[in-house]
Structure formats: C-alpha cells, structure tokens
Amino acid sequence: MSTAIRDSLEPLQVKDVVYLRLRDRIVDHTFTPGESLREVALSELFGVSKTPIREALVRLEQDGLVEIAPYRGARVRVHTADDVRELFDARGILETECVRRAALTGDPDVIASLERNLAETAVALEADDLAAAAAGLDAFDDILFAMLDNKLLAGVFERLSLHLRLIGSLGATAERFAESLEFHRAIVEAIRDHDGAEAARAMRAHIASVRDRQIERLALEP
C-alpha cells in the first residue's frame, strides 16, 4: 500500500479514500468522459489491490459518473444533451426554493456570506484565476443549499453537484464565469430586497443560460 493512501486512512477506510480520489479525478477531468478505467492501472496508480478499486467503480456507477459494461469494463460516463436537461431541471427545483427561502427569511448571516462570495469571485476573475472563480461560483450554490437544512436532500444535492461540476468544467471561460457572476449579483440583490419571486426568476434565468450553453457545447463536439 502506498504511503499516500496509508496516511489518508484516518478516519476513512482504504475503499473510501480510493472512491473519493477517483471521484475527484473524474470531476476535474484527470480522467476524461469516455475514458476507460482499468482496474490494473488504477491499482498501480493508487497503490492498492483491485478490490477497493472495484468497489469504488461500483459506487461511482451508482453515482452516475461511471458506466460498467460486461466484458468491456468501466469508463467515465459521457453526458448527453438529455442528461444536461434533466440535471438542470433538478437544479432549478432545488435552487429556486433555496433563493425563495433566503429572500423570505432575510438572514443577515446568509446575505453576508453571499456578498462575501460575490466579492471573492470577482477578485478571482479580475486576476484571471479561473479555477478560483469556478470554486467561488460553486460555493455560492453551497451557501444557498445549506439553508434547506435537510439531510435527505443533502445526498441528492451532493450527487447533483458532482455532475454539474463535471459538466461545468467543460468549455469554462472567463466570459461565461463573468455572466454567471452577474446573475449571482441579481439573485443576491433580490434576496436583500426580500423579493422571493424576483430571486426565483433570476435563478431560473441563470440556470437556463448555463444549461443552454452546455447543450450548445455538446452539439459542437465531434
């Protein structure tokens, strides 16, 4: 067993560490959509036996990030335009409710967190740090979702976020991130004004814009 994996065992087990690391490499495109995930190569990469690799691949298949076919093995899932529509439909249901509640409650701590997030994301964009900007845009959603305080939905949101971050990292540009930041500013303004309807409208417009860009990008791929 490699030192890197062994040092990560507490409080997680080997199979959990392997699962998380493989999942992260899929989401950040170290392993690209359609790429084969061979057990032997992954065992060598992580310095573990094939058993935790096999278990991780099964969990990732359940997450919808990996496809496993008999006699062909595992590969990173390739999302279709229909997949994108379904994912963003689900995102719309969750996040419009989040912003509606945020506007209704007007929690000053939530508003302060959102405003701080806007400022940090803007700084990242000005520095042309797309990785930090992407993290900031993702964190905006995390702040809003935390308001629901629902453990059942937490699992749904986590799985949805993995897919959206995987898709969102494709074709990422400063222009696209700047557009998302402007939508976020409009959402926060509506929340600050306690206007739940406007906050929900701005969120729906934001989600539709990102969805349409991703579907367009898929159509341009060979």
Short mmCIF file of C-alpha atoms in Angstrom, two decimals:
data_model
loop_
_atom_site.label_atom_id
_atom_site.label_comp_id
_atom_site.label_asym_id
_atom_site.label_seq_id
_atom_site.Cartn_x
_atom_site.Cartn_y
_atom_site.Cartn_z
CA MET A 1 0.00 0.00 0.00
CA SER A 2 1.34 3.43 -0.91
CA THR A 3 2.29 5.89 1.83
CA ALA A 4 -0.12 8.47 0.36
CA ILE A 5 -3.10 6.17 0.71
CA ARG A 6 -2.00 4.84 4.11
CA ASP A 7 -1.64 8.36 5.50
CA SER A 8 -5.25 9.09 4.50
CA LEU A 9 -6.84 6.18 6.34
CA GLU A 10 -8.00 8.04 9.47
CA PRO A 11 -10.91 8.32 9.83
CA LEU A 12 -11.66 6.87 6.36
CA GLN A 13 -11.07 3.31 5.19
CA VAL A 14 -8.96 2.48 2.14
CA LYS A 15 -12.02 1.89 -0.03
CA ASP A 16 -13.43 5.30 0.92
CA VAL A 17 -10.17 7.10 0.16
CA VAL A 18 -9.90 5.36 -3.22
CA TYR A 19 -13.52 6.21 -4.02
CA LEU A 20 -13.09 9.89 -3.15
CA ARG A 21 -9.82 10.27 -5.01
CA LEU A 22 -11.11 8.53 -8.12
CA ARG A 23 -14.31 10.58 -7.98
CA ASP A 24 -12.31 13.80 -7.76
CA ARG A 25 -10.18 12.82 -10.74
CA ILE A 26 -13.31 12.21 -12.79
CA VAL A 27 -14.91 15.52 -11.80
CA ASP A 28 -11.74 17.54 -12.50
CA HIS A 29 -11.19 15.73 -15.83
CA THR A 30 -7.97 13.98 -14.95
CA PHE A 31 -9.98 11.09 -16.37
CA THR A 32 -12.00 12.42 -19.29
CA PRO A 33 -15.52 11.46 -20.42
CA GLY A 34 -15.43 8.18 -22.29
CA GLU A 35 -12.00 7.19 -20.95
CA SER A 36 -11.54 3.58 -19.87
CA LEU A 37 -10.94 2.96 -16.18
CA ARG A 38 -8.86 -0.21 -16.00
CA GLU A 39 -8.61 -1.90 -12.63
CA VAL A 40 -4.96 -2.92 -13.02
CA ALA A 41 -3.83 0.59 -13.98
CA LEU A 42 -5.85 2.16 -11.16
CA SER A 43 -4.46 -0.34 -8.66
CA GLU A 44 -0.95 0.70 -9.64
CA LEU A 45 -1.85 4.40 -9.55
CA PHE A 46 -3.30 4.28 -6.04
CA GLY A 47 -1.02 1.57 -4.69
CA VAL A 48 -3.85 -0.72 -3.56
CA SER A 49 -5.31 -4.08 -4.56
CA LYS A 50 -8.04 -4.39 -7.17
CA THR A 51 -10.74 -4.96 -4.53
CA PRO A 52 -11.12 -1.32 -3.34
CA ILE A 53 -10.81 -0.20 -6.98
CA ARG A 54 -13.67 -2.49 -7.97
CA GLU A 55 -15.78 -1.27 -5.03
CA ALA A 56 -15.08 2.36 -5.92
CA LEU A 57 -16.12 1.81 -9.54
CA VAL A 58 -19.41 0.25 -8.43
CA ARG A 59 -20.12 3.23 -6.15
CA LEU A 60 -19.26 5.63 -8.96
CA GLU A 61 -21.63 3.76 -11.26
CA GLN A 62 -24.35 4.25 -8.64
CA ASP A 63 -23.46 7.96 -8.62
CA GLY A 64 -23.93 8.01 -12.39
CA LEU A 65 -20.34 9.08 -13.05
CA VAL A 66 -19.13 5.73 -14.41
CA GLU A 67 -20.60 3.18 -16.81
CA ILE A 68 -19.73 -0.52 -16.42
CA ALA A 69 -20.44 -2.88 -19.31
CA PRO A 70 -19.98 -6.68 -19.26
CA TYR A 71 -16.70 -7.76 -20.89
CA ARG A 72 -15.82 -4.13 -21.65
CA GLY A 73 -15.11 -2.82 -18.18
CA ALA A 74 -15.66 0.65 -16.78
CA ARG A 75 -15.42 4.05 -18.41
CA VAL A 76 -16.17 7.62 -17.43
CA ARG A 77 -19.74 8.49 -18.32
CA VAL A 78 -20.36 10.73 -21.32
CA HIS A 79 -23.27 13.10 -20.67
CA THR A 80 -25.80 13.69 -23.43
CA ALA A 81 -27.94 16.76 -24.08
CA ASP A 82 -30.88 14.97 -22.43
CA ASP A 83 -28.74 14.30 -19.37
CA VAL A 84 -27.90 18.01 -19.17
CA ARG A 85 -31.57 18.99 -19.40
CA GLU A 86 -32.54 16.59 -16.61
CA LEU A 87 -29.68 17.73 -14.35
CA PHE A 88 -30.50 21.40 -14.77
CA ASP A 89 -34.22 20.74 -14.27
CA ALA A 90 -33.37 19.15 -10.92
CA ARG A 91 -31.03 22.01 -10.08
CA GLY A 92 -33.79 24.51 -10.87
CA ILE A 93 -36.25 22.86 -8.49
CA LEU A 94 -33.77 22.89 -5.62
CA GLU A 95 -32.15 26.27 -6.11
CA THR A 96 -35.27 28.31 -6.81
CA GLU A 97 -36.62 27.05 -3.48
CA CYS A 98 -33.32 27.98 -1.83
CA VAL A 99 -33.39 31.58 -3.03
CA ARG A 100 -37.11 31.91 -2.26
CA ARG A 101 -36.45 30.90 1.34
CA ALA A 102 -33.39 33.11 1.56
CA ALA A 103 -35.46 36.11 0.49
CA LEU A 104 -38.27 35.18 2.88
CA THR A 105 -36.04 34.84 5.93
CA GLY A 106 -33.60 37.63 5.08
CA ASP A 107 -30.99 36.04 7.34
CA PRO A 108 -28.20 38.65 7.63
CA ASP A 109 -25.53 35.97 8.04
CA VAL A 110 -26.59 34.27 4.81
CA ILE A 111 -26.68 37.58 2.96
CA ALA A 112 -23.24 38.49 4.32
CA SER A 113 -21.86 35.12 3.19
CA LEU A 114 -23.33 35.59 -0.28
CA GLU A 115 -21.96 39.12 -0.59
CA ARG A 116 -18.53 37.96 0.55
CA ASN A 117 -18.69 35.19 -2.03
CA LEU A 118 -19.53 37.71 -4.79
CA ALA A 119 -16.54 39.84 -3.83
CA GLU A 120 -14.12 36.89 -3.71
CA THR A 121 -15.32 35.53 -7.05
CA ALA A 122 -14.94 38.96 -8.64
CA VAL A 123 -11.36 39.19 -7.37
CA ALA A 124 -10.59 35.76 -8.85
CA LEU A 125 -12.00 36.79 -12.23
CA GLU A 126 -10.05 40.04 -12.23
CA ALA A 127 -6.89 38.01 -11.58
CA ASP A 128 -7.88 35.63 -14.43
CA ASP A 129 -7.81 32.75 -11.93
CA LEU A 130 -10.49 30.56 -13.50
CA ALA A 131 -10.01 27.73 -11.01
CA ALA A 132 -10.68 30.06 -8.06
CA ALA A 133 -13.58 31.69 -9.91
CA ALA A 134 -15.17 28.29 -10.58
CA ALA A 135 -14.77 27.36 -6.91
CA GLY A 136 -16.41 30.63 -5.93
CA LEU A 137 -19.37 30.09 -8.22
CA ASP A 138 -19.84 26.59 -6.84
CA ALA A 139 -19.58 27.87 -3.26
CA PHE A 140 -22.43 30.32 -3.96
CA ASP A 141 -24.74 27.35 -4.54
CA ASP A 142 -23.44 25.61 -1.42
CA ILE A 143 -24.29 28.64 0.73
CA LEU A 144 -27.84 28.72 -0.58
CA PHE A 145 -28.43 24.99 -0.28
CA ALA A 146 -27.28 24.96 3.34
CA MET A 147 -30.42 26.98 4.11
CA LEU A 148 -32.65 23.98 3.39
CA ASP A 149 -31.06 22.08 6.31
CA ASN A 150 -32.44 18.79 5.00
CA LYS A 151 -30.29 15.67 5.35
CA LEU A 152 -32.30 13.72 2.78
CA LEU A 153 -31.86 16.43 0.17
CA ALA A 154 -28.18 16.80 1.08
CA GLY A 155 -27.36 13.50 -0.62
CA VAL A 156 -29.36 14.49 -3.69
CA PHE A 157 -27.61 17.86 -3.86
CA GLU A 158 -24.16 16.32 -3.46
CA ARG A 159 -24.70 13.87 -6.31
CA LEU A 160 -26.23 16.58 -8.49
CA SER A 161 -23.31 18.91 -7.74
CA LEU A 162 -20.79 16.28 -8.86
CA HIS A 163 -22.45 16.02 -12.26
CA LEU A 164 -22.86 19.76 -12.65
CA ARG A 165 -19.23 20.42 -11.74
CA LEU A 166 -18.10 17.73 -14.16
CA ILE A 167 -20.19 19.25 -16.96
CA GLY A 168 -19.44 22.84 -15.95
CA SER A 169 -15.69 22.35 -16.17
CA LEU A 170 -16.02 21.69 -19.89
CA GLY A 171 -15.59 24.81 -22.00
CA ALA A 172 -15.08 27.03 -18.96
CA THR A 173 -14.23 30.61 -19.96
CA ALA A 174 -13.81 33.92 -18.18
CA GLU A 175 -16.74 35.28 -20.21
CA ARG A 176 -19.05 32.50 -19.05
CA PHE A 177 -17.99 32.91 -15.44
CA ALA A 178 -18.49 36.69 -15.60
CA GLU A 179 -22.02 36.14 -16.89
CA SER A 180 -22.75 33.74 -14.02
CA LEU A 181 -21.40 36.27 -11.53
CA GLU A 182 -23.80 38.91 -12.86
CA PHE A 183 -26.72 36.51 -12.36
CA HIS A 184 -25.50 35.85 -8.82
CA ARG A 185 -25.44 39.58 -8.12
CA ALA A 186 -29.04 39.91 -9.31
CA ILE A 187 -30.08 37.00 -7.10
CA VAL A 188 -28.41 38.48 -4.03
CA GLU A 189 -30.00 41.88 -4.70
CA ALA A 190 -33.44 40.26 -4.82
CA ILE A 191 -32.74 38.32 -1.61
CA ARG A 192 -31.60 41.53 0.09
CA ASP A 193 -34.87 43.18 -1.03
CA HIS A 194 -36.90 40.22 0.35
CA ASP A 195 -38.29 39.66 -3.16
CA GLY A 196 -38.64 35.90 -3.40
CA ALA A 197 -40.36 35.96 -6.79
CA GLU A 198 -37.58 38.03 -8.36
CA ALA A 199 -34.88 35.91 -6.74
CA ALA A 200 -36.50 32.77 -8.16
CA ARG A 201 -36.88 34.39 -11.59
CA ALA A 202 -33.21 35.41 -11.64
CA MET A 203 -32.15 31.92 -10.58
CA ARG A 204 -34.28 30.28 -13.29
CA ALA A 205 -32.80 32.62 -15.90
CA HIS A 206 -29.29 31.82 -14.67
CA ILE A 207 -29.86 28.07 -14.79
CA ALA A 208 -31.43 28.25 -18.25
CA SER A 209 -28.48 30.26 -19.54
CA VAL A 210 -25.89 27.78 -18.26
CA ARG A 211 -27.96 24.82 -19.47
CA ASP A 212 -28.28 26.21 -22.98
CA ARG A 213 -24.55 26.95 -23.19
CA GLN A 214 -23.72 23.39 -22.16
CA ILE A 215 -26.15 21.86 -24.66
CA GLU A 216 -24.71 24.09 -27.40
CA ARG A 217 -21.21 22.97 -26.47
CA LEU A 218 -22.25 19.30 -26.70
CA ALA A 219 -23.73 19.90 -30.15
CA LEU A 220 -20.41 21.31 -31.39
CA GLU A 221 -18.40 18.31 -30.23
CA PRO A 222 -17.43 15.77 -32.91
#
